[in-house]
Amino acid sequence: MEKLIITAAICGAEVTKEQNPNVPYTVEEIGIQAESAYWAGASIIHLHVRYDDGTPTQDKERFRECFEEIRSRCPEAIILPSTGGAIGMTAEERLQPIYLDPTPEIATLDCGTVNFGGDEIFVNTESMIVEFAEKMKELEIKPELEIFDKGMIDTINRLHKKGYIKHPMHFNLVLGVLGGIAATTENLVFLLNSLPKESTYTVTAIGRYQFPMIAQSIAMGGHARVGFEDNLYISKGILAKSNGELVNKVVKISEIMGREIADPNETRRLLQLKKG
Ligand code: KMH
Ligand code: ZN
């Protein structure tokens, strides 16, 4: 089996310091959390950014500052910016981080509209998906295809046939969003059986499902995403002190299961990133 790629989603756009005081907002806090995750074993940092008061933003300048901060602490880490941003942002706002110089090696591409809990709707129309895919192709940025439900894989297979997204594709299967596919073993297998054969995939699961679903991905040859964006607890009722602590738990599970951890250069090779 290939080595395990661990992605740390250190911040997200929705979680707050009220829920866990270790959620990073400032550039320095984001750097500290990225560094803790990197040294624990994450080769990819999935990045959202905030203003100092916690407000999510896709501001290019704020992304540039955070990229620099992370690079000064862990130069080898692969930084995977979000083009999803926060609910309600326009496509133009969301796309800002792909225009950084140098361009990111990889960025998220959300593959369909989904309810996101309560009245929140995360809008990704087909024309938005095509627009994001075309721009990333132009800039040689690998899209990490964010899947919140099965139909989104069908959409991507269709857009692949039309030439918008090329093989080999990398998917992030997100289970447990309130409005998306639930975090169950049956659903994970159902999603996996729908992926094009030569694809790679990461599993993300929300809240208490994070570690059980990651363990199943490790067993089946998939990769793992962990971090405050998806889960704030290290175990039942105990808040995680850092993203590094969450990554360390994945490393331990993987060690017990006999799977080695990929470093950033191995990750670049496995995902065929442009620097790899
Ligand atoms: N914050 C969510 C609405 C992504 O990073 O591309 C979208 C999200 C997905 O987190
Ligand atoms: Zn995200």
mmCIF file of N, CA and C in Angstrom, residues 6 22 26 46 56 69 79 113 131-132 145 156 180 191 210 224 239 248 251-252 255 259:
data_model
loop_
_atom_site.group_PDB
_atom_site.id
_atom_site.type_symbol
_atom_site.label_atom_id
_atom_site.label_comp_id
_atom_site.label_asym_id
_atom_site.label_seq_id
_atom_site.Cartn_x
_atom_site.Cartn_y
_atom_site.Cartn_z
ATOM 1 N N ILE A 6 -1.310 12.704 5.057
ATOM 2 C CA ILE A 6 -2.170 13.355 6.066
ATOM 3 C C ILE A 6 -2.305 14.835 5.716
ATOM 4 N N ASN A 22 -8.273 27.189 20.897
ATOM 5 C CA ASN A 22 -7.049 26.979 20.099
ATOM 6 C C ASN A 22 -7.268 27.140 18.595
ATOM 7 N N THR A 26 -5.276 34.725 13.870
ATOM 8 C CA THR A 26 -4.244 35.659 13.389
ATOM 9 C C THR A 26 -3.247 34.905 12.506
ATOM 10 N N HIS A 46 -4.383 22.294 4.680
ATOM 11 C CA HIS A 46 -5.538 22.885 3.985
ATOM 12 C C HIS A 46 -5.843 24.208 4.676
ATOM 13 N N PRO A 56 -14.065 35.051 8.573
ATOM 14 C CA PRO A 56 -13.414 34.390 7.441
ATOM 15 C C PRO A 56 -13.274 35.329 6.253
ATOM 16 N N GLU A 69 4.000 33.039 6.355
ATOM 17 C CA GLU A 69 4.182 32.626 7.755
ATOM 18 C C GLU A 69 4.389 31.109 7.846
ATOM 19 N N ILE A 79 0.853 23.676 0.760
ATOM 20 C CA ILE A 79 -0.279 24.486 1.254
ATOM 21 C C ILE A 79 -1.400 24.421 0.216
ATOM 22 N N THR A 113 -23.639 21.897 -5.127
ATOM 23 C CA THR A 113 -24.330 22.666 -4.086
ATOM 24 C C THR A 113 -24.858 21.710 -3.017
ATOM 25 N N GLU A 131 -15.991 26.899 -14.290
ATOM 26 C CA GLU A 131 -15.125 28.098 -14.249
ATOM 27 C C GLU A 131 -13.896 27.850 -13.365
ATOM 28 N N PHE A 132 -14.117 27.291 -12.176
ATOM 29 C CA PHE A 132 -13.002 27.035 -11.257
ATOM 30 C C PHE A 132 -12.029 26.019 -11.893
ATOM 31 N N LEU A 145 -10.824 17.613 -5.442
ATOM 32 C CA LEU A 145 -12.259 17.616 -5.728
ATOM 33 C C LEU A 145 -13.032 17.287 -4.449
ATOM 34 N N ILE A 156 -18.538 15.120 -11.709
ATOM 35 C CA ILE A 156 -17.120 15.207 -12.092
ATOM 36 C C ILE A 156 -16.807 14.221 -13.218
ATOM 37 N N GLY A 180 -25.148 16.744 3.632
ATOM 38 C CA GLY A 180 -24.386 15.884 2.728
ATOM 39 C C GLY A 180 -24.535 14.416 3.115
ATOM 40 N N LEU A 191 -19.177 5.497 -2.186
ATOM 41 C CA LEU A 191 -18.446 6.576 -2.856
ATOM 42 C C LEU A 191 -17.202 6.025 -3.558
ATOM 43 N N GLN A 210 -14.700 11.626 12.768
ATOM 44 C CA GLN A 210 -13.402 11.874 12.130
ATOM 45 C C GLN A 210 -12.473 10.668 12.225
ATOM 46 N N ALA A 224 -5.936 10.637 4.556
ATOM 47 C CA ALA A 224 -6.684 11.110 5.730
ATOM 48 C C ALA A 224 -6.604 12.612 5.908
ATOM 49 N N LEU A 239 -11.370 18.742 24.448
ATOM 50 C CA LEU A 239 -10.954 19.587 23.320
ATOM 51 C C LEU A 239 -9.499 19.321 22.961
ATOM 52 N N ASN A 248 -1.191 13.755 15.341
ATOM 53 C CA ASN A 248 -0.456 12.709 16.055
ATOM 54 C C ASN A 248 -1.331 11.479 16.306
ATOM 55 N N VAL A 251 -1.361 9.535 13.139
ATOM 56 C CA VAL A 251 -0.072 8.846 12.950
ATOM 57 C C VAL A 251 -0.055 7.566 13.791
ATOM 58 N N LYS A 252 -0.534 7.655 15.024
ATOM 59 C CA LYS A 252 -0.558 6.474 15.909
ATOM 60 C C LYS A 252 -1.451 5.381 15.332
ATOM 61 N N GLU A 255 0.309 3.827 12.447
ATOM 62 C CA GLU A 255 1.425 2.964 12.895
ATOM 63 C C GLU A 255 0.889 1.608 13.337
ATOM 64 N N ARG A 259 0.857 1.224 8.407
ATOM 65 C CA ARG A 259 1.010 2.054 7.200
ATOM 66 C C ARG A 259 1.925 3.245 7.505
#
